[in-house]
Amino acid sequence: MISREKHDRMANAIRFLSMDAVEHANSGHPGLPMGAADIATVLFTRFMTHDPKKPSWPDRDRFVLSAGHGSMLIYSLLYLLGYEDITIDEIRNFRQLGSRTAGHPEFGHAAGIETTTGPLGQGIANSVGMAIAERILNARFGDDLVDHYTYVLAGDGCLMEGISQEALALAGHLKLNKLIVLFDDNQISIDGPISLSDSTDQCERFAASGWNTMRCDGHDPEAIAKAIEAARASDRPTMIAFRTTIGFGAPTKSGSAKVHGSPLGKEEIAGARKALGWNADPFVIPSDILDDWRLAGLRSAKERKAWEERLTAADAETRGEFERRMRGALPESFDAVVAEYKQTLVAEPPKVATRKSSEMALEAINAIVTETIGGSADLTGSNNTKTSQTKPITPEDFSGRYIHYGIREHGMAAAMNGMALHGGIIPYGGTFLTFSDYARPAMRLASLMQIRSIFVMTHDSIGLGEDGPTHQPVEHLAALRAIPNHYVFRPADAVEAAECWQAALKAEKTPSTLALSRQNLAPQRLEHEEDNLCARGAYELAGSEDEAEVALFATGSEVEIAMAAKALLDAAGHPARVVSVPCFELFEEQTADYRKAVIGKAKVNVAIEAGIRQGWDAIIGSEGVFIGMTGFGASAPAPVLYKHFGITAEAAAAAAQKRLAMLG
Amino acid sequence: MISREKHDRMANAIRFLSMDAVEHANSGHPGLPMGAADIATVLFTRFMTHDPKKPSWPDRDRFVLSAGHGSMLIYSLLYLLGYEDITIDEIRNFRQLGSRTAGHPEFGHAAGIETTTGPLGQGIANSVGMAIAERILNARFGDDLVDHYTYVLAGDGCLMEGISQEALALAGHLKLNKLIVLFDDNQISIDGPISLSDSTDQCERFAASGWNTMRCDGHDPEAIAKAIEAARASDRPTMIAFRTTIGFGAPTKSGSAKVHGSPLGKEEIAGARKALGWNADPFVIPSDILDDWRLAGLRSAKERKAWEERLTAADAETRGEFERRMRGALPESFDAVVAEYKQTLVAEPPKVATRKSSEMALEAINAIVTETIGGSADLTGSNNTKTSQTKPITPEDFSGRYIHYGIREHGMAAAMNGMALHGGIIPYGGTFLTFSDYARPAMRLASLMQIRSIFVMTHDSIGLGEDGPTHQPVEHLAALRAIPNHYVFRPADAVEAAECWQAALKAEKTPSTLALSRQNLAPQRLEHEEDNLCARGAYELAGSEDEAEVALFATGSEVEIAMAAKALLDAAGHPARVVSVPCFELFEEQTADYRKAVIGKAKVNVAIEAGIRQGWDAIIGSEGVFIGMTGFGASAPAPVLYKHFGITAEAAAAAAQKRLAMLG
């Protein structure tokens, strides 16, 4: 039992570390850690199951600080609880170059940071993915190995962001009862009181989607504990609205927007020291308080050991599979299975859309890579993301491998990130490429966090036809290629689709987007290659470097146009070669020699892609000829549109010949 | 009074036009128009105030089809009501190249289409903006000139998208009682029954944000009328959940996902004809039914005339101001005011952040351009979007000119679009540039619709410092430049900020984004130029084309680095010139001669921008030197980051000299 006095001093340790670190950095957000310190103290001293000495213990509870600007809360906790990554020097170096204590919590910087947060609403949606992962792995591996809670601390900002609605509606639907949202209901946003911009009753709103909800004083430790206890016992996900005072303890600024995102200043901090009876110097935690915190850090060590014993006692197959999946390693037979599948394709080359060949590849892959969890934002039949192995999960049965995410692209992408972060699962999910814009903030975070989320984006150009310009991605390939550490694959046929999937699954530290056609495409890869040619990003598909006057570069559905243009140019006495470029980023990673050889030295370089030119100059040079789009699309059947926008073999061949003539 | 029989036949006219057009196009979505036909018929025959003969009458009610895939609903209505743009031939040409009847409703294709919809959730958020515009203009011009309703038809998809939460919470907070959401609650999504992915009680959810809500049978005309009548009388915005059968009338497919997005097939349509007693051939509306519809189209002609008389009777100043604003024309003195303001800047050049100089420009502009409505997604003090003229609107008082949008970037951008579409208002709204990702789907639609929404995006690079990589835009300039018809401005100092604002406000058919620094920047434009140099996209800032060995191109905060690099190069005996490039897109619009002259013929081109290279090759060539970012940023003070990432005058000068040496 922790006395009120002890509780207060432990919570104040968080408050002063936060105030002092922000003051020292002269930058940061003291308001949230000070306001939520009581909630966090109760959670970590009485409920959180985790082990600072084994921070990656798979069955630990997850804690997500969705309100990432309050990063000093989590840094304080990790230091106080005894996580080795966060020393007092790291706290002193808050927000400095190379420190683990970045302005917002960055996944990978320190153990105990379960996800990168800062862009509001992402953490709450990640946590839904984590809670889904927990249930799915529980269904597969049982209570002995997987049985933990996901706690997420969210602020008004998180709940005002639209993504929170997508996340909470999905969680309520799936009855994720081990997900507990701790809402830091401080009634203050940056512009001032929440009443400037919102009148929502958040409890009613969550209840409308099937959540268990409670209201609670966020500064009363016993009330907090009671609420969390009740939440843990619920058969539904729980949101507890904790009424708190932002910047609790700051004598003149608490309860106002002034305390949200700026250092408090020396005087105010001195006042807080007085008000809260805290006499220690900055960055000094009195030894008795530190001892109490470190003791709290040991509270689950026994449980962790018992869990390890259960894992050891499990049958070899279960244990092997569990450990492999948590390690993120693919099955050993993976490459062989893909190679074998590619051989079947070459034996009987299918003329199908790449969305279909993606499904075919997944059918082969899902049979052995049992950790894939598919899904779609309500476009299952269009995205071709469902295979025979993937029955949908339901609120009553999580033994499936497919998620009907609903019309929630953003929530889907962020939940996928949560699953990837949880471990044991490789998530893939689909929508139309144009709606990558909806999912983009989460896709960016996957790149920043270096996690393996795989986005299946079909209907990848004007080739989708009649749905028109709102649905036709024009700038989306360029915009996704702009995101650092993100593989954008655009396969040209079924063999390339298989290779792109193989490369995406093997990229443990890089998320991928597969851009796939709605329309059928002729097979291009007619001979078997054991190697994954797409994994090199670009490769010569036809013709030869030695003799070519024209080099034609293309991706996806335009590769067949490039091949037809080559035939026209060859016939006209201008030998041409074709380079397929399924992934700019992987091509960029190749050696300079390989790149040079693939780009070649033709007199004229032509790129063909049914999108904008931006980004292509790096391959064809700024003097290169580009056949593609310069503005939005239109509503009409696909063949009409390709002709209308001049993306044809004839146009490409003519442009190449015109350029050849100009060069003389 | 319309008898039930007549109502049914009128509604069936919508159903058969929709079925037949989709069948003829062999593509489209018959389910929604068939299911919502009764609601639409009641709305347009009994409530909508509009005039097909004067479709742009400013005080008309607005009707938004948020569920844009059901486009045949609106095309059918416009044809039946007598809007000249939509003839029966247009209906026959549904989804064909050049028709006004695109796959999804496209703003600008035909009068009566108030906004482009298709990407789900956008329409409902647009309609919130329209309803805000109505209240703001009402507060300015009175009931005599502005007093109308905004109706929006939304489906499950719209309500599952996160943007709908941002929109409805804002509307509930502002008590937009003339906004009425007609929810086509058909319980079906593409993947199947809604119960696959959602359990939300939408009425409870809307009520949680202060809405008036009702449930109603969507196929009972009298019940529909009663519900709409009650909604019109409410002091709060209303959402009516109309229980409907998707594809109503299709004998075997109605009520299922099969009827959502594919042609019904000849047999099913024949069955529908039988079931609904419809004997007319495809595209033929029996003359009595067409007469009834055309009569309904005339129902507000008198009101429209009375309104015109009131406008004529208004005092000259009010009338002139109203007409000017609805025309979208700026005040005549606009250019002179900006020029005068620029002179004051040159007289005493301020060293401020461009977010601050944007505020200063707005302070001058807002004084005379009274139609600007500012706002921010809860970053008012950071975005510097508020000026002395812009007091916030509140639920009780819409006479203000500023909107606290809350932490709702996406909802803000879409509401801004709604205001721009409504007319009489030029909306601008702020957030951090990195969160343009959240707003992106709406920003794209602004570009597609060719409307004047102005996005103020501050904290535009690693120059924001300690908040770290989640908050540091790296790829966002490139990603926004990728969107067709979107001006991305990045001013270098206060004069450029004024010029960029001037250009943005004058671009009636192009939305703009202003990317603005958090950090202070040295003034660069020290002499007064009457002309708007930024309006040309790029211009020579220093040095001269004749002698330069090195040309340095830069934008925004990196222009001062380019100037310092020039000094270093000049001193080293390598004369350099500096070109400021505040807007790629406007530069692209200039004559080839101007472009050539500005780019020049230096031996070495160097671009400096604290973002990625993508897009720059079009200016500096693929052989050009780029000084910028290649990956995500980091958390540290800004000057440390610029040095860490090598974005310095020294690095730029050294790279130029190295290249010069290589060239010999």
PDB file of N, CA and C in Angstrom, chain B residues 208-276:
ATOM      1  N   ALA B 208     -23.642  13.629 -28.652  1.00  0.00           N
ATOM      2  CA  ALA B 208     -22.526  13.903 -27.730  1.00  0.00           C
ATOM      3  C   ALA B 208     -21.838  15.223 -28.056  1.00  0.00           C
ATOM      4  N   SER B 209     -21.971  15.680 -29.302  1.00  0.00           N
ATOM      5  CA  SER B 209     -21.404  16.974 -29.678  1.00  0.00           C
ATOM      6  C   SER B 209     -22.475  18.052 -29.828  1.00  0.00           C
ATOM      7  N   GLY B 210     -23.624  17.834 -29.205  1.00  0.00           N
ATOM      8  CA  GLY B 210     -24.615  18.903 -29.135  1.00  0.00           C
ATOM      9  C   GLY B 210     -25.583  18.972 -30.298  1.00  0.00           C
ATOM     10  N   TRP B 211     -25.660  17.911 -31.084  1.00  0.00           N
ATOM     11  CA  TRP B 211     -26.593  17.934 -32.206  1.00  0.00           C
ATOM     12  C   TRP B 211     -27.994  17.507 -31.769  1.00  0.00           C
ATOM     13  N   ASN B 212     -28.962  18.035 -32.492  1.00  0.00           N
ATOM     14  CA  ASN B 212     -30.315  17.533 -32.474  1.00  0.00           C
ATOM     15  C   ASN B 212     -30.336  16.292 -33.366  1.00  0.00           C
ATOM     16  N   THR B 213     -30.870  15.183 -32.897  1.00  0.00           N
ATOM     17  CA  THR B 213     -30.863  13.978 -33.731  1.00  0.00           C
ATOM     18  C   THR B 213     -32.250  13.347 -33.767  1.00  0.00           C
ATOM     19  N   MET B 214     -32.519  12.680 -34.868  1.00  0.00           N
ATOM     20  CA  MET B 214     -33.796  11.982 -35.050  1.00  0.00           C
ATOM     21  C   MET B 214     -33.551  10.703 -35.831  1.00  0.00           C
ATOM     22  N   ARG B 215     -34.464   9.762 -35.679  1.00  0.00           N
ATOM     23  CA  ARG B 215     -34.468   8.568 -36.525  1.00  0.00           C
ATOM     24  C   ARG B 215     -35.756   8.577 -37.331  1.00  0.00           C
ATOM     25  N   CYS B 216     -35.697   8.079 -38.549  1.00  0.00           N
ATOM     26  CA  CYS B 216     -36.862   8.216 -39.430  1.00  0.00           C
ATOM     27  C   CYS B 216     -36.831   7.139 -40.502  1.00  0.00           C
ATOM     28  N   ASP B 217     -37.986   6.692 -40.906  1.00  0.00           N
ATOM     29  CA  ASP B 217     -38.108   5.777 -42.042  1.00  0.00           C
ATOM     30  C   ASP B 217     -37.807   6.557 -43.319  1.00  0.00           C
ATOM     31  N   GLY B 218     -36.784   6.168 -44.033  1.00  0.00           N
ATOM     32  CA  GLY B 218     -36.348   6.903 -45.215  1.00  0.00           C
ATOM     33  C   GLY B 218     -37.156   6.607 -46.463  1.00  0.00           C
ATOM     34  N   HIS B 219     -38.201   5.841 -46.328  1.00  0.00           N
ATOM     35  CA  HIS B 219     -39.061   5.583 -47.486  1.00  0.00           C
ATOM     36  C   HIS B 219     -40.492   6.050 -47.252  1.00  0.00           C
ATOM     37  N   ASP B 220     -40.732   6.775 -46.178  1.00  0.00           N
ATOM     38  CA  ASP B 220     -42.069   7.294 -45.875  1.00  0.00           C
ATOM     39  C   ASP B 220     -42.049   8.808 -46.063  1.00  0.00           C
ATOM     40  N   PRO B 221     -42.602   9.283 -47.163  1.00  0.00           N
ATOM     41  CA  PRO B 221     -42.453  10.707 -47.492  1.00  0.00           C
ATOM     42  C   PRO B 221     -42.974  11.644 -46.414  1.00  0.00           C
ATOM     43  N   GLU B 222     -44.087  11.288 -45.796  1.00  0.00           N
ATOM     44  CA  GLU B 222     -44.631  12.211 -44.783  1.00  0.00           C
ATOM     45  C   GLU B 222     -43.730  12.247 -43.552  1.00  0.00           C
ATOM     46  N   ALA B 223     -43.210  11.089 -43.200  1.00  0.00           N
ATOM     47  CA  ALA B 223     -42.291  11.052 -42.055  1.00  0.00           C
ATOM     48  C   ALA B 223     -41.012  11.833 -42.366  1.00  0.00           C
ATOM     49  N   ILE B 224     -40.540  11.688 -43.580  1.00  0.00           N
ATOM     50  CA  ILE B 224     -39.346  12.432 -43.997  1.00  0.00           C
ATOM     51  C   ILE B 224     -39.600  13.931 -43.889  1.00  0.00           C
ATOM     52  N   ALA B 225     -40.762  14.347 -44.404  1.00  0.00           N
ATOM     53  CA  ALA B 225     -41.093  15.778 -44.390  1.00  0.00           C
ATOM     54  C   ALA B 225     -41.180  16.311 -42.964  1.00  0.00           C
ATOM     55  N   LYS B 226     -41.802  15.529 -42.108  1.00  0.00           N
ATOM     56  CA  LYS B 226     -41.933  15.932 -40.714  1.00  0.00           C
ATOM     57  C   LYS B 226     -40.561  16.104 -40.070  1.00  0.00           C
ATOM     58  N   ALA B 227     -39.694  15.159 -40.336  1.00  0.00           N
ATOM     59  CA  ALA B 227     -38.358  15.201 -39.732  1.00  0.00           C
ATOM     60  C   ALA B 227     -37.584  16.431 -40.218  1.00  0.00           C
ATOM     61  N   ILE B 228     -37.662  16.692 -41.512  1.00  0.00           N
ATOM     62  CA  ILE B 228     -36.928  17.851 -42.036  1.00  0.00           C
ATOM     63  C   ILE B 228     -37.524  19.145 -41.470  1.00  0.00           C
ATOM     64  N   GLU B 229     -38.829  19.163 -41.357  1.00  0.00           N
ATOM     65  CA  GLU B 229     -39.470  20.338 -40.774  1.00  0.00           C
ATOM     66  C   GLU B 229     -38.992  20.588 -39.343  1.00  0.00           C
ATOM     67  N   ALA B 230     -38.927  19.509 -38.580  1.00  0.00           N
ATOM     68  CA  ALA B 230     -38.449  19.642 -37.198  1.00  0.00           C
ATOM     69  C   ALA B 230     -36.995  20.093 -37.175  1.00  0.00           C
ATOM     70  N   ALA B 231     -36.216  19.580 -38.101  1.00  0.00           N
ATOM     71  CA  ALA B 231     -34.803  19.951 -38.161  1.00  0.00           C
ATOM     72  C   ALA B 231     -34.650  21.444 -38.430  1.00  0.00           C
ATOM     73  N   ARG B 232     -35.469  21.954 -39.327  1.00  0.00           N
ATOM     74  CA  ARG B 232     -35.387  23.376 -39.686  1.00  0.00           C
ATOM     75  C   ARG B 232     -35.744  24.274 -38.508  1.00  0.00           C
ATOM     76  N   ALA B 233     -36.524  23.723 -37.607  1.00  0.00           N
ATOM     77  CA  ALA B 233     -36.954  24.535 -36.471  1.00  0.00           C
ATOM     78  C   ALA B 233     -36.016  24.420 -35.272  1.00  0.00           C
ATOM     79  N   SER B 234     -35.004  23.580 -35.386  1.00  0.00           N
ATOM     80  CA  SER B 234     -34.130  23.332 -34.232  1.00  0.00           C
ATOM     81  C   SER B 234     -33.167  24.492 -33.993  1.00  0.00           C
ATOM     82  N   ASP B 235     -32.763  24.646 -32.731  1.00  0.00           N
ATOM     83  CA  ASP B 235     -31.745  25.656 -32.422  1.00  0.00           C
ATOM     84  C   ASP B 235     -30.342  25.064 -32.477  1.00  0.00           C
ATOM     85  N   ARG B 236     -30.262  23.831 -32.915  1.00  0.00           N
ATOM     86  CA  ARG B 236     -28.964  23.170 -33.054  1.00  0.00           C
ATOM     87  C   ARG B 236     -28.888  22.508 -34.421  1.00  0.00           C
ATOM     88  N   PRO B 237     -27.685  22.148 -34.867  1.00  0.00           N
ATOM     89  CA  PRO B 237     -27.624  21.391 -36.131  1.00  0.00           C
ATOM     90  C   PRO B 237     -28.319  20.050 -35.920  1.00  0.00           C
ATOM     91  N   THR B 238     -28.879  19.540 -36.999  1.00  0.00           N
ATOM     92  CA  THR B 238     -29.653  18.300 -36.889  1.00  0.00           C
ATOM     93  C   THR B 238     -29.078  17.208 -37.765  1.00  0.00           C
ATOM     94  N   MET B 239     -29.062  16.021 -37.211  1.00  0.00           N
ATOM     95  CA  MET B 239     -28.752  14.835 -38.005  1.00  0.00           C
ATOM     96  C   MET B 239     -29.965  13.921 -37.952  1.00  0.00           C
ATOM     97  N   ILE B 240     -30.499  13.597 -39.124  1.00  0.00           N
ATOM     98  CA  ILE B 240     -31.616  12.660 -39.192  1.00  0.00           C
ATOM     99  C   ILE B 240     -31.095  11.349 -39.763  1.00  0.00           C
ATOM    100  N   ALA B 241     -31.202  10.306 -38.972  1.00  0.00           N
ATOM    101  CA  ALA B 241     -30.792   8.981 -39.456  1.00  0.00           C
ATOM    102  C   ALA B 241     -31.988   8.352 -40.159  1.00  0.00           C
ATOM    103  N   PHE B 242     -31.938   8.352 -41.480  1.00  0.00           N
ATOM    104  CA  PHE B 242     -33.027   7.768 -42.267  1.00  0.00           C
ATOM    105  C   PHE B 242     -32.717   6.308 -42.544  1.00  0.00           C
ATOM    106  N   ARG B 243     -33.509   5.421 -41.989  1.00  0.00           N
ATOM    107  CA  ARG B 243     -33.301   4.012 -42.306  1.00  0.00           C
ATOM    108  C   ARG B 243     -33.806   3.754 -43.726  1.00  0.00           C
ATOM    109  N   THR B 244     -32.907   3.328 -44.583  1.00  0.00           N
ATOM    110  CA  THR B 244     -33.275   3.087 -45.984  1.00  0.00           C
ATOM    111  C   THR B 244     -32.830   1.696 -46.419  1.00  0.00           C
ATOM    112  N   THR B 245     -33.341   1.294 -47.562  1.00  0.00           N
ATOM    113  CA  THR B 245     -32.892   0.061 -48.198  1.00  0.00           C
ATOM    114  C   THR B 245     -32.034   0.443 -49.399  1.00  0.00           C
ATOM    115  N   ILE B 246     -30.771   0.092 -49.350  1.00  0.00           N
ATOM    116  CA  ILE B 246     -29.886   0.402 -50.478  1.00  0.00           C
ATOM    117  C   ILE B 246     -30.422  -0.320 -51.710  1.00  0.00           C
ATOM    118  N   GLY B 247     -30.415   0.392 -52.841  1.00  0.00           N
ATOM    119  CA  GLY B 247     -30.907  -0.219 -54.077  1.00  0.00           C
ATOM    120  C   GLY B 247     -32.408  -0.508 -54.050  1.00  0.00           C
ATOM    121  N   PHE B 248     -33.136   0.325 -53.320  1.00  0.00           N
ATOM    122  CA  PHE B 248     -34.593   0.128 -53.178  1.00  0.00           C
ATOM    123  C   PHE B 248     -35.239  -0.105 -54.547  1.00  0.00           C
ATOM    124  N   GLY B 249     -35.936  -1.205 -54.680  1.00  0.00           N
ATOM    125  CA  GLY B 249     -36.627  -1.506 -55.935  1.00  0.00           C
ATOM    126  C   GLY B 249     -35.969  -2.608 -56.737  1.00  0.00           C
ATOM    127  N   ALA B 250     -34.699  -2.874 -56.473  1.00  0.00           N
ATOM    128  CA  ALA B 250     -34.031  -3.975 -57.175  1.00  0.00           C
ATOM    129  C   ALA B 250     -34.502  -5.275 -56.530  1.00  0.00           C
ATOM    130  N   PRO B 251     -35.139  -6.147 -57.319  1.00  0.00           N
ATOM    131  CA  PRO B 251     -35.880  -7.257 -56.710  1.00  0.00           C
ATOM    132  C   PRO B 251     -35.012  -8.248 -55.923  1.00  0.00           C
ATOM    133  N   THR B 252     -33.805  -8.546 -56.404  1.00  0.00           N
ATOM    134  CA  THR B 252     -33.010  -9.566 -55.685  1.00  0.00           C
ATOM    135  C   THR B 252     -31.772  -8.987 -55.007  1.00  0.00           C
ATOM    136  N   LYS B 253     -31.333  -7.801 -55.448  1.00  0.00           N
ATOM    137  CA  LYS B 253     -30.073  -7.264 -54.923  1.00  0.00           C
ATOM    138  C   LYS B 253     -30.254  -6.174 -53.875  1.00  0.00           C
ATOM    139  N   SER B 254     -31.463  -5.610 -53.769  1.00  0.00           N
ATOM    140  CA  SER B 254     -31.633  -4.499 -52.837  1.00  0.00           C
ATOM    141  C   SER B 254     -31.320  -4.954 -51.418  1.00  0.00           C
ATOM    142  N   GLY B 255     -30.824  -4.025 -50.625  1.00  0.00           N
ATOM    143  CA  GLY B 255     -30.505  -4.358 -49.238  1.00  0.00           C
ATOM    144  C   GLY B 255     -29.214  -5.117 -49.066  1.00  0.00           C
ATOM    145  N   SER B 256     -28.415  -5.204 -50.148  1.00  0.00           N
ATOM    146  CA  SER B 256     -27.144  -5.933 -50.029  1.00  0.00           C
ATOM    147  C   SER B 256     -26.020  -5.128 -50.677  1.00  0.00           C
ATOM    148  N   ALA B 257     -24.788  -5.526 -50.391  1.00  0.00           N
ATOM    149  CA  ALA B 257     -23.627  -4.828 -50.935  1.00  0.00           C
ATOM    150  C   ALA B 257     -23.548  -4.954 -52.453  1.00  0.00           C
ATOM    151  N   LYS B 258     -24.254  -5.937 -53.005  1.00  0.00           N
ATOM    152  CA  LYS B 258     -24.197  -6.170 -54.458  1.00  0.00           C
ATOM    153  C   LYS B 258     -24.693  -4.982 -55.270  1.00  0.00           C
ATOM    154  N   VAL B 259     -25.542  -4.190 -54.656  1.00  0.00           N
ATOM    155  CA  VAL B 259     -26.178  -3.109 -55.388  1.00  0.00           C
ATOM    156  C   VAL B 259     -25.395  -1.801 -55.245  1.00  0.00           C
ATOM    157  N   HIS B 260     -24.310  -1.826 -54.451  1.00  0.00           N
ATOM    158  CA  HIS B 260     -23.606  -0.577 -54.147  1.00  0.00           C
ATOM    159  C   HIS B 260     -22.884   0.019 -55.353  1.00  0.00           C
ATOM    160  N   GLY B 261     -21.986  -0.746 -55.942  1.00  0.00           N
ATOM    161  CA  GLY B 261     -21.062  -0.128 -56.888  1.00  0.00           C
ATOM    162  C   GLY B 261     -20.939  -0.798 -58.233  1.00  0.00           C
ATOM    163  N   SER B 262     -21.937  -1.507 -58.670  1.00  0.00           N
ATOM    164  CA  SER B 262     -21.865  -2.138 -59.995  1.00  0.00           C
ATOM    165  C   SER B 262     -23.203  -1.996 -60.695  1.00  0.00           C
ATOM    166  N   PRO B 263     -23.171  -2.060 -62.022  1.00  0.00           N
ATOM    167  CA  PRO B 263     -24.444  -2.072 -62.758  1.00  0.00           C
ATOM    168  C   PRO B 263     -25.280  -3.252 -62.272  1.00  0.00           C
ATOM    169  N   LEU B 264     -26.597  -3.078 -62.300  1.00  0.00           N
ATOM    170  CA  LEU B 264     -27.470  -4.132 -61.782  1.00  0.00           C
ATOM    171  C   LEU B 264     -27.603  -5.303 -62.750  1.00  0.00           C
ATOM    172  N   GLY B 265     -27.431  -5.020 -64.019  1.00  0.00           N
ATOM    173  CA  GLY B 265     -27.669  -6.066 -65.032  1.00  0.00           C
ATOM    174  C   GLY B 265     -29.076  -5.948 -65.582  1.00  0.00           C
ATOM    175  N   LYS B 266     -29.197  -6.367 -66.833  1.00  0.00           N
ATOM    176  CA  LYS B 266     -30.465  -6.201 -67.547  1.00  0.00           C
ATOM    177  C   LYS B 266     -31.638  -6.849 -66.819  1.00  0.00           C
ATOM    178  N   GLU B 267     -31.414  -8.060 -66.342  1.00  0.00           N
ATOM    179  CA  GLU B 267     -32.497  -8.819 -65.739  1.00  0.00           C
ATOM    180  C   GLU B 267     -33.006  -8.137 -64.462  1.00  0.00           C
ATOM    181  N   GLU B 268     -32.057  -7.719 -63.625  1.00  0.00           N
ATOM    182  CA  GLU B 268     -32.430  -7.080 -62.366  1.00  0.00           C
ATOM    183  C   GLU B 268     -33.192  -5.772 -62.638  1.00  0.00           C
ATOM    184  N   ILE B 269     -32.734  -5.039 -63.648  1.00  0.00           N
ATOM    185  CA  ILE B 269     -33.410  -3.780 -63.973  1.00  0.00           C
ATOM    186  C   ILE B 269     -34.824  -4.056 -64.495  1.00  0.00           C
ATOM    187  N   ALA B 270     -34.945  -5.095 -65.304  1.00  0.00           N
ATOM    188  CA  ALA B 270     -36.294  -5.477 -65.778  1.00  0.00           C
ATOM    189  C   ALA B 270     -37.180  -5.817 -64.586  1.00  0.00           C
ATOM    190  N   GLY B 271     -36.611  -6.527 -63.631  1.00  0.00           N
ATOM    191  CA  GLY B 271     -37.357  -6.871 -62.423  1.00  0.00           C
ATOM    192  C   GLY B 271     -37.765  -5.626 -61.645  1.00  0.00           C
ATOM    193  N   ALA B 272     -36.872  -4.640 -61.587  1.00  0.00           N
ATOM    194  CA  ALA B 272     -37.186  -3.395 -60.887  1.00  0.00           C
ATOM    195  C   ALA B 272     -38.314  -2.667 -61.598  1.00  0.00           C
ATOM    196  N   ARG B 273     -38.267  -2.656 -62.915  1.00  0.00           N
ATOM    197  CA  ARG B 273     -39.351  -2.009 -63.680  1.00  0.00           C
ATOM    198  C   ARG B 273     -40.696  -2.631 -63.324  1.00  0.00           C
ATOM    199  N   LYS B 274     -40.665  -3.936 -63.223  1.00  0.00           N
ATOM    200  CA  LYS B 274     -41.904  -4.634 -62.894  1.00  0.00           C
ATOM    201  C   LYS B 274     -42.335  -4.301 -61.465  1.00  0.00           C
ATOM    202  N   ALA B 275     -41.386  -4.438 -60.554  1.00  0.00           N
ATOM    203  CA  ALA B 275     -41.710  -4.238 -59.130  1.00  0.00           C
ATOM    204  C   ALA B 275     -42.237  -2.827 -58.863  1.00  0.00           C
ATOM    205  N   LEU B 276     -41.642  -1.833 -59.543  1.00  0.00           N
ATOM    206  CA  LEU B 276     -42.022  -0.442 -59.267  1.00  0.00           C
ATOM    207  C   LEU B 276     -43.058   0.088 -60.253  1.00  0.00           C
TER     208      LEU B 276
END
